[in-house]
Short mmCIF file of C-alpha atoms and ligand atoms in Angstrom, two decimals:
data_model
loop_
_atom_site.label_atom_id
_atom_site.label_comp_id
_atom_site.label_asym_id
_atom_site.label_seq_id
_atom_site.Cartn_x
_atom_site.Cartn_y
_atom_site.Cartn_z
CA MET A 1 -32.57 13.07 19.55
CA GLN A 2 -32.70 12.20 23.23
CA GLU A 3 -29.62 12.36 25.36
CA THR A 4 -29.82 8.60 25.98
CA SER A 5 -29.44 7.70 22.30
CA LYS A 6 -26.56 10.05 21.59
CA LYS A 7 -23.77 8.78 23.74
CA ILE A 8 -21.83 5.57 23.28
CA ARG A 9 -23.11 2.75 25.44
CA VAL A 10 -21.74 -0.77 25.18
CA PHE A 11 -23.81 -3.89 25.81
CA SER A 12 -22.95 -7.55 25.39
CA GLY A 13 -24.02 -10.92 26.72
CA VAL A 14 -22.66 -14.40 27.32
CA GLN A 15 -24.83 -17.47 27.89
CA PRO A 16 -24.38 -19.44 31.13
CA THR A 17 -24.26 -22.80 29.39
CA GLY A 18 -20.96 -24.14 30.77
CA ASN A 19 -17.49 -24.75 29.30
CA LEU A 20 -16.43 -21.12 28.77
CA HIS A 21 -13.62 -21.37 26.26
CA LEU A 22 -10.84 -19.55 24.47
CA GLY A 23 -13.26 -18.42 21.72
CA ASN A 24 -15.51 -16.74 24.28
CA TYR A 25 -12.46 -15.10 25.79
CA LEU A 26 -10.79 -13.83 22.61
CA GLY A 27 -13.97 -13.11 20.61
CA ALA A 28 -15.84 -11.44 23.46
CA ILE A 29 -14.68 -11.20 27.08
CA LYS A 30 -11.15 -9.89 26.41
CA ARG A 31 -12.68 -7.19 24.24
CA PHE A 32 -15.23 -6.30 26.93
CA VAL A 33 -12.30 -5.55 29.23
CA ALA A 34 -10.64 -3.28 26.67
CA LEU A 35 -13.80 -1.20 26.19
CA GLN A 36 -14.41 -0.47 29.85
CA ASP A 37 -11.80 2.28 30.15
CA GLU A 38 -13.45 4.52 27.60
CA HIS A 39 -17.16 3.73 27.73
CA GLU A 40 -20.13 2.96 29.88
CA CYS A 41 -20.60 -0.81 29.58
CA LEU A 42 -23.23 -3.35 30.55
CA TYR A 43 -22.18 -7.00 30.55
CA CYS A 44 -24.98 -9.46 30.96
CA VAL A 45 -25.10 -13.15 31.83
CA VAL A 46 -27.99 -14.08 29.55
CA ASP A 47 -29.81 -16.76 31.53
CA LEU A 48 -33.08 -16.21 29.64
CA HIS A 49 -31.23 -17.10 26.44
CA ALA A 50 -29.70 -20.20 28.02
CA ILE A 51 -33.08 -21.82 28.73
CA THR A 52 -34.02 -21.87 25.04
CA VAL A 53 -32.35 -25.29 25.36
CA PHE A 54 -33.17 -27.17 28.59
CA GLN A 55 -30.74 -26.45 31.44
CA ASP A 56 -30.48 -28.40 34.66
CA PRO A 57 -31.46 -25.85 37.36
CA ASP A 58 -28.44 -26.45 39.62
CA GLU A 59 -26.09 -26.25 36.66
CA LEU A 60 -27.73 -23.05 35.43
CA THR A 61 -27.16 -21.42 38.83
CA HIS A 62 -23.55 -22.62 38.87
CA ASN A 63 -22.88 -21.54 35.29
CA THR A 64 -24.40 -18.10 35.87
CA ARG A 65 -21.96 -17.53 38.73
CA GLU A 66 -19.12 -18.94 36.66
CA VAL A 67 -19.64 -16.52 33.75
CA THR A 68 -19.81 -13.69 36.30
CA ALA A 69 -16.55 -14.91 37.84
CA ALA A 70 -14.97 -15.07 34.36
CA PHE A 71 -15.95 -11.47 33.62
CA ILE A 72 -14.37 -10.28 36.86
CA ALA A 73 -11.32 -12.56 36.66
CA ALA A 74 -10.64 -11.33 33.10
CA GLY A 75 -10.52 -7.77 34.43
CA ILE A 76 -13.98 -6.20 34.21
CA ASP A 77 -14.51 -3.98 37.24
CA PRO A 78 -18.05 -4.50 38.58
CA THR A 79 -17.95 -1.26 40.54
CA ARG A 80 -17.32 0.81 37.41
CA GLN A 81 -19.34 -1.20 34.93
CA ILE A 82 -22.62 -3.09 35.23
CA ILE A 83 -22.45 -6.88 35.49
CA PHE A 84 -25.80 -8.61 35.99
CA ASN A 85 -27.91 -11.59 35.03
CA GLN A 86 -30.68 -10.98 32.55
CA SER A 87 -33.60 -12.55 34.43
CA GLN A 88 -33.27 -10.00 37.25
CA VAL A 89 -34.36 -7.18 34.92
CA SER A 90 -37.86 -8.00 33.71
CA GLY A 91 -37.69 -5.36 30.97
CA HIS A 92 -35.72 -7.80 28.79
CA ALA A 93 -38.68 -10.17 28.60
CA GLU A 94 -41.21 -7.34 28.23
CA LEU A 95 -39.38 -5.66 25.37
CA ALA A 96 -38.75 -9.06 23.75
CA TRP A 97 -42.51 -9.59 23.57
CA ILE A 98 -42.94 -6.24 21.87
CA PHE A 99 -40.21 -7.17 19.41
CA ASN A 100 -41.89 -10.53 18.75
CA CYS A 101 -44.63 -8.35 17.31
CA VAL A 102 -42.23 -6.17 15.29
CA ALA A 103 -39.90 -8.78 13.75
CA ARG A 104 -41.24 -10.68 10.72
CA LEU A 105 -41.24 -14.46 10.39
CA GLY A 106 -39.31 -14.08 7.15
CA TRP A 107 -36.48 -12.39 9.03
CA LEU A 108 -36.29 -15.11 11.67
CA ASN A 109 -36.38 -17.85 9.04
CA ARG A 110 -33.04 -16.65 7.71
CA MET A 111 -31.18 -17.05 11.04
CA THR A 112 -28.43 -19.61 10.59
CA GLN A 113 -27.87 -20.12 14.33
CA PHE A 114 -31.45 -21.35 14.71
CA LYS A 115 -30.99 -23.77 11.83
CA GLU A 116 -27.78 -25.11 13.36
CA LYS A 117 -29.11 -25.40 16.89
CA ALA A 118 -32.52 -26.81 15.96
CA GLY A 119 -30.90 -29.42 13.72
CA LYS A 120 -32.95 -31.75 11.57
CA ASP A 121 -35.90 -32.16 13.90
CA ARG A 122 -37.08 -28.55 13.93
CA GLU A 123 -40.51 -29.48 15.26
CA LYS A 124 -38.88 -30.37 18.56
CA ALA A 125 -37.01 -27.07 19.04
CA SER A 126 -38.47 -24.74 21.68
CA ALA A 127 -40.43 -21.71 20.52
CA GLY A 128 -37.93 -19.67 22.54
CA LEU A 129 -35.04 -20.86 20.38
CA TYR A 130 -36.84 -19.48 17.33
CA VAL A 131 -37.50 -16.01 18.78
CA TYR A 132 -34.12 -15.86 20.54
CA PRO A 133 -32.82 -13.09 18.21
CA ASN A 134 -35.76 -10.86 19.23
CA LEU A 135 -34.75 -11.25 22.88
CA MET A 136 -31.18 -10.39 21.93
CA ALA A 137 -32.40 -7.21 20.20
CA ALA A 138 -34.37 -6.37 23.35
CA ASP A 139 -31.26 -6.85 25.52
CA ILE A 140 -29.40 -4.24 23.54
CA LEU A 141 -32.17 -1.76 22.83
CA LEU A 142 -33.58 -1.78 26.38
CA TYR A 143 -30.53 0.32 27.27
CA HIS A 144 -30.32 2.26 23.99
CA ALA A 145 -26.92 0.61 23.66
CA THR A 146 -25.02 1.74 20.58
CA HIS A 147 -22.07 -0.69 20.38
CA VAL A 148 -22.02 -4.46 20.80
CA PRO A 149 -18.73 -6.40 21.02
CA VAL A 150 -19.30 -9.99 19.84
CA GLY A 151 -17.68 -12.81 17.90
CA GLU A 152 -18.28 -13.22 14.18
CA ASP A 153 -21.10 -15.76 14.75
CA GLN A 154 -23.37 -13.01 16.14
CA LYS A 155 -23.16 -10.71 13.12
CA GLN A 156 -26.46 -11.86 11.65
CA HIS A 157 -28.27 -11.37 14.97
CA LEU A 158 -26.93 -7.83 15.18
CA GLU A 159 -28.25 -7.09 11.70
CA LEU A 160 -31.65 -8.32 12.83
CA ALA A 161 -31.49 -6.05 15.90
CA ARG A 162 -30.86 -3.11 13.58
CA ASP A 163 -33.81 -4.13 11.39
CA ILE A 164 -36.05 -4.35 14.46
CA ALA A 165 -34.94 -0.92 15.72
CA GLN A 166 -35.53 0.58 12.29
CA LYS A 167 -38.97 -0.97 11.85
CA PHE A 168 -40.07 0.09 15.34
CA ASN A 169 -38.92 3.65 14.64
CA ASN A 170 -40.84 3.63 11.33
CA ASP A 171 -43.99 1.91 12.60
CA PHE A 172 -44.34 4.32 15.51
CA ALA A 173 -42.98 7.44 13.78
CA LYS A 174 -46.21 9.34 14.59
CA THR A 175 -46.07 8.95 18.38
CA ILE A 176 -42.27 9.13 18.45
CA ALA A 177 -42.45 12.56 16.78
CA ARG A 178 -45.30 13.69 19.03
CA ALA A 179 -43.26 12.88 22.13
CA ASP A 180 -40.36 14.82 20.64
CA TYR A 181 -37.95 11.88 20.46
CA ALA A 182 -37.06 12.89 16.88
CA ASP A 183 -37.43 9.99 14.44
CA ASP A 184 -34.99 7.55 15.90
CA PHE A 185 -36.12 6.43 19.31
CA PHE A 186 -34.05 3.24 19.17
CA PRO A 187 -30.46 3.69 17.98
CA LEU A 188 -29.25 1.20 15.34
CA PRO A 189 -26.62 -0.76 17.28
CA GLU A 190 -23.18 -1.27 15.73
CA PRO A 191 -21.45 -4.64 16.00
CA LEU A 192 -17.84 -4.49 17.16
CA ILE A 193 -16.27 -7.52 15.51
CA ALA A 194 -12.54 -6.98 15.16
CA GLY A 195 -9.10 -8.35 15.86
CA PRO A 196 -7.31 -11.55 14.84
CA ALA A 197 -9.65 -14.01 16.65
CA THR A 198 -13.28 -13.16 15.89
CA ARG A 199 -13.95 -16.79 15.03
CA VAL A 200 -11.78 -19.25 16.94
CA MET A 201 -12.02 -22.72 15.42
CA SER A 202 -12.10 -26.17 17.01
CA PHE A 203 -8.69 -27.81 17.64
CA ARG A 204 -10.11 -31.05 16.22
CA ASP A 205 -11.66 -29.66 13.03
CA GLY A 206 -10.55 -26.40 11.43
CA ALA A 207 -13.91 -26.08 9.68
CA LYS A 208 -15.96 -25.98 12.91
CA LYS A 209 -15.99 -23.13 15.42
CA MET A 210 -14.78 -23.76 18.95
CA SER A 211 -17.94 -24.34 20.95
CA LYS A 212 -19.17 -25.01 24.48
CA SER A 213 -21.25 -27.93 23.31
CA ASP A 214 -18.63 -29.88 21.32
CA PRO A 215 -18.57 -33.36 22.89
CA SER A 216 -14.77 -33.50 22.55
CA ASP A 217 -13.02 -31.59 25.33
CA LEU A 218 -9.87 -31.68 23.16
CA SER A 219 -11.65 -29.39 20.68
CA ARG A 220 -11.41 -26.36 23.01
CA ILE A 221 -9.35 -24.74 25.74
CA ASN A 222 -11.61 -24.06 28.72
CA LEU A 223 -10.93 -20.98 30.81
CA THR A 224 -10.59 -23.26 33.84
CA ASP A 225 -8.02 -25.61 32.22
CA ASP A 226 -4.68 -25.98 34.01
CA GLN A 227 -1.24 -25.72 32.44
CA ASP A 228 -1.04 -29.43 31.57
CA ALA A 229 -4.45 -29.48 29.89
CA ILE A 230 -3.66 -26.35 27.88
CA ALA A 231 -0.30 -27.74 26.70
CA LYS A 232 -1.80 -31.13 25.83
CA LYS A 233 -4.68 -29.68 23.81
CA ILE A 234 -2.39 -27.37 21.85
CA ARG A 235 0.08 -30.20 21.21
CA LYS A 236 -2.73 -32.40 19.89
CA ALA A 237 -4.39 -29.67 17.81
CA LYS A 238 -4.92 -30.68 14.20
CA THR A 239 -2.45 -29.22 11.69
CA ASP A 240 -1.35 -29.70 8.08
CA PRO A 241 2.03 -31.01 6.87
CA GLU A 242 3.49 -27.75 5.47
CA PRO A 243 5.74 -25.33 7.38
CA LEU A 244 4.13 -22.02 8.39
CA PRO A 245 3.88 -19.33 5.69
CA SER A 246 5.64 -15.96 5.99
CA GLU A 247 2.73 -13.89 4.67
CA VAL A 248 -0.91 -13.64 5.77
CA GLU A 249 -2.05 -14.62 2.24
CA GLY A 250 -0.37 -17.98 2.78
CA LEU A 251 -2.95 -18.77 5.50
CA GLU A 252 -5.78 -18.90 2.98
CA ALA A 253 -7.10 -22.45 2.59
CA ARG A 254 -5.05 -23.48 5.65
CA PRO A 255 -7.70 -23.20 8.40
CA GLU A 256 -5.68 -24.91 11.16
CA ALA A 257 -2.64 -22.71 10.61
CA ASP A 258 -4.82 -19.62 10.36
CA ASN A 259 -6.53 -20.53 13.64
CA LEU A 260 -3.36 -21.08 15.65
CA ILE A 261 -1.74 -17.92 14.27
CA GLY A 262 -4.89 -15.89 15.01
CA ILE A 263 -5.03 -17.23 18.57
CA TYR A 264 -1.35 -16.44 19.11
CA ALA A 265 -1.82 -12.90 17.76
CA ALA A 266 -4.89 -12.23 19.92
CA LEU A 267 -3.24 -13.53 23.09
CA ALA A 268 -0.07 -11.55 22.39
CA GLY A 269 -2.04 -8.40 21.55
CA THR A 270 -0.61 -8.16 18.04
CA ASP A 271 -1.70 -9.17 14.51
CA LYS A 272 -1.23 -12.21 12.30
CA ALA A 273 1.37 -10.52 10.06
CA SER A 274 3.66 -9.84 12.98
CA VAL A 275 3.33 -13.41 14.32
CA LEU A 276 4.19 -14.74 10.86
CA GLY A 277 7.18 -12.38 10.85
CA ASP A 278 8.49 -14.43 13.78
CA TYR A 279 7.26 -17.90 12.83
CA GLY A 280 7.16 -17.90 9.01
CA GLY A 281 9.03 -21.01 7.79
CA ALA A 282 8.91 -22.65 11.24
CA THR A 283 7.27 -26.00 11.93
CA PHE A 284 3.95 -26.35 13.72
CA SER A 285 5.71 -27.94 16.67
CA THR A 286 7.81 -24.80 17.25
CA LEU A 287 4.69 -22.62 17.09
CA LYS A 288 2.77 -24.96 19.36
CA GLU A 289 5.44 -24.89 22.01
CA ALA A 290 5.47 -21.08 22.04
CA LEU A 291 1.68 -20.92 21.96
CA ALA A 292 1.34 -23.31 24.91
CA GLU A 293 3.64 -21.09 26.94
CA LEU A 294 1.81 -17.89 25.95
CA ALA A 295 -1.66 -19.38 26.50
CA THR A 296 -0.65 -20.72 29.91
CA ALA A 297 0.75 -17.35 30.97
CA LYS A 298 -2.40 -15.50 29.89
CA LEU A 299 -5.10 -17.98 30.86
CA THR A 300 -4.09 -19.78 34.05
CA PRO A 301 -4.24 -16.60 36.20
CA ILE A 302 -7.82 -16.11 34.96
CA GLY A 303 -8.75 -19.70 35.81
CA ASP A 304 -7.16 -19.36 39.26
CA GLU A 305 -9.04 -16.14 39.95
CA MET A 306 -12.30 -17.72 38.77
CA ARG A 307 -11.83 -20.55 41.27
CA ARG A 308 -11.10 -18.07 44.04
CA LEU A 309 -14.25 -16.06 43.25
CA MET A 310 -16.41 -19.19 42.93
CA ALA A 311 -15.50 -20.13 46.51
CA ASP A 312 -17.68 -17.22 47.68
CA PRO A 313 -21.01 -17.53 45.83
CA GLU A 314 -22.78 -15.03 48.10
CA GLU A 315 -20.37 -12.32 46.99
CA ILE A 316 -21.01 -13.13 43.33
CA ASP A 317 -24.77 -13.01 43.91
CA ARG A 318 -24.35 -9.65 45.65
CA ILE A 319 -22.44 -8.28 42.63
CA LEU A 320 -25.21 -9.50 40.29
CA ALA A 321 -27.94 -7.96 42.46
CA ASP A 322 -26.09 -4.65 42.59
CA GLY A 323 -25.60 -4.69 38.81
CA ALA A 324 -29.26 -5.55 38.24
CA GLY A 325 -30.32 -2.57 40.37
CA ARG A 326 -28.18 -0.23 38.29
CA ALA A 327 -29.36 -1.83 35.03
CA HIS A 328 -32.97 -1.20 36.13
CA THR A 329 -32.21 2.49 36.60
CA ILE A 330 -31.25 2.78 32.92
CA ALA A 331 -33.85 0.39 31.54
CA ASP A 332 -36.98 1.52 33.37
CA PRO A 333 -37.38 4.99 31.79
CA ILE A 334 -36.61 3.59 28.31
CA LEU A 335 -39.21 0.84 28.73
CA ALA A 336 -41.74 3.39 30.04
CA LYS A 337 -41.21 5.61 26.97
CA THR A 338 -41.49 2.56 24.71
CA LYS A 339 -44.89 1.77 26.25
CA ASP A 340 -46.05 5.37 25.77
CA ILE A 341 -44.98 5.26 22.12
CA ILE A 342 -46.95 2.05 21.51
CA GLY A 343 -50.03 3.48 23.23
CA PHE A 344 -50.13 1.32 26.36
CA ILE A 345 -51.75 3.00 29.37
CA ARG A 346 -49.49 2.89 32.40
CA SER A 347 -49.79 4.21 35.92
P1 AMP B 1 -22.01 -17.80 23.69
O1 AMP B 1 -21.08 -18.82 24.20
O2 AMP B 1 -22.77 -18.27 22.49
O3 AMP B 1 -22.86 -17.15 24.73
O4 AMP B 1 -21.08 -16.63 23.12
C1 AMP B 1 -20.60 -15.55 23.92
C2 AMP B 1 -19.71 -14.66 23.07
O5 AMP B 1 -18.54 -15.38 22.65
C3 AMP B 1 -20.38 -14.13 21.80
O6 AMP B 1 -19.97 -12.79 21.58
C4 AMP B 1 -19.84 -15.04 20.73
O7 AMP B 1 -19.81 -14.43 19.46
C5 AMP B 1 -18.43 -15.30 21.24
N1 AMP B 1 -17.92 -16.58 20.73
C6 AMP B 1 -18.45 -17.81 20.95
N2 AMP B 1 -17.74 -18.77 20.33
C7 AMP B 1 -16.73 -18.12 19.70
C8 AMP B 1 -15.64 -18.55 18.88
N3 AMP B 1 -15.44 -19.84 18.59
N4 AMP B 1 -14.78 -17.61 18.40
C9 AMP B 1 -14.97 -16.30 18.69
N5 AMP B 1 -15.97 -15.82 19.44
C10 AMP B 1 -16.85 -16.72 19.95
N1 LIG B 2 -26.63 -14.44 21.37
C1 LIG B 2 -25.37 -14.24 22.00
C2 LIG B 2 -24.56 -15.56 21.88
O1 LIG B 2 -25.10 -16.60 21.75
C3 LIG B 2 -25.49 -13.87 23.44
C4 LIG B 2 -26.27 -12.61 23.62
C5 LIG B 2 -27.52 -12.49 24.11
C6 LIG B 2 -25.84 -11.29 23.28
N2 LIG B 2 -27.92 -11.19 24.14
C7 LIG B 2 -26.92 -10.42 23.63
C8 LIG B 2 -24.68 -10.76 22.73
C9 LIG B 2 -26.84 -9.05 23.43
C10 LIG B 2 -24.62 -9.38 22.52
C11 LIG B 2 -25.69 -8.53 22.87
O2 LIG B 2 -23.38 -15.51 21.94
#
């Protein structure tokens, strides 16, 4: 096996589609920060993914900088790790095309995110939305990344990325072996989905995930919300009439309670059982008061730092350009080998 496929390399992406929220933070960004001390990490603002649904150009530019600012404000160090926007490294689009020719229609037809996003009128969805998971596989495999921290909703896409890697390795086994890459040119990437908040739910409806596109701003806490907004949204969050249970099993079939306890645990860096140890038997209003205080303490410094960074867009663009240059250095030889394996002539 090649050196590049052996070591741990972390890759993940966030779409610049506005309204970064608590789910993005707890399910993804907070976990990106934790991984950077031990591993080489690439964190990508996936602008090519964003345009699978039309984006206003000025908003796309703004949102790309805002996700970058959120990464840095949350604690990712752009001098140690690579932060960049996807469209600056053309290998993502090139490898995605190759994967369009590896992935099978039957595989894509099973993707639940496409079904949700395309809605009833599938004929009107962009072709890009349909092949989006192939681009996501390309993002990861372009760097021979081995580990991918994501929220629960991305599990199915990660499985597809593994299927694509496996099929490519099988289809091209002959030239992979000839070039002495052993039989596994692309590593099968592992999802890292863990902790008490892998699926943060809407504050308005415990059956729906917290999402950037929910028309109700009360459904989510945005990373740029101030103390008053955070407290108000938590106070108004939907609950049920029972007091909180003392055991984790008591959260089953109580999605709103489960959500608030999971959020508290993730923000406090503990688990649900220990939060219930403190709040079992208490009313929702007691929990909500404590949660508002904790969420404010953890989130408002991030929002403040994001605003400070956003005041200097040239500096953000410089960080992205620097990250893209370093991403190219890793991606270019992997893409070149991929082309050799397929049989493309290159100069
Ligand atoms: P997106 O906003 O779709 O670009 O998602 C960026 C990252 O945040 C991905 O890893 C998602 O899995 C994660 N994420 C998005 N929404 C949630 C949520 N409600 N709970 C947990 N993680 C989420
Ligand atoms: N599809 C992911 C989402 O919607 C974003 C994403 C794109 C991603 N490329 C990726 C996540 C590569 C992890 C790895 O949230």
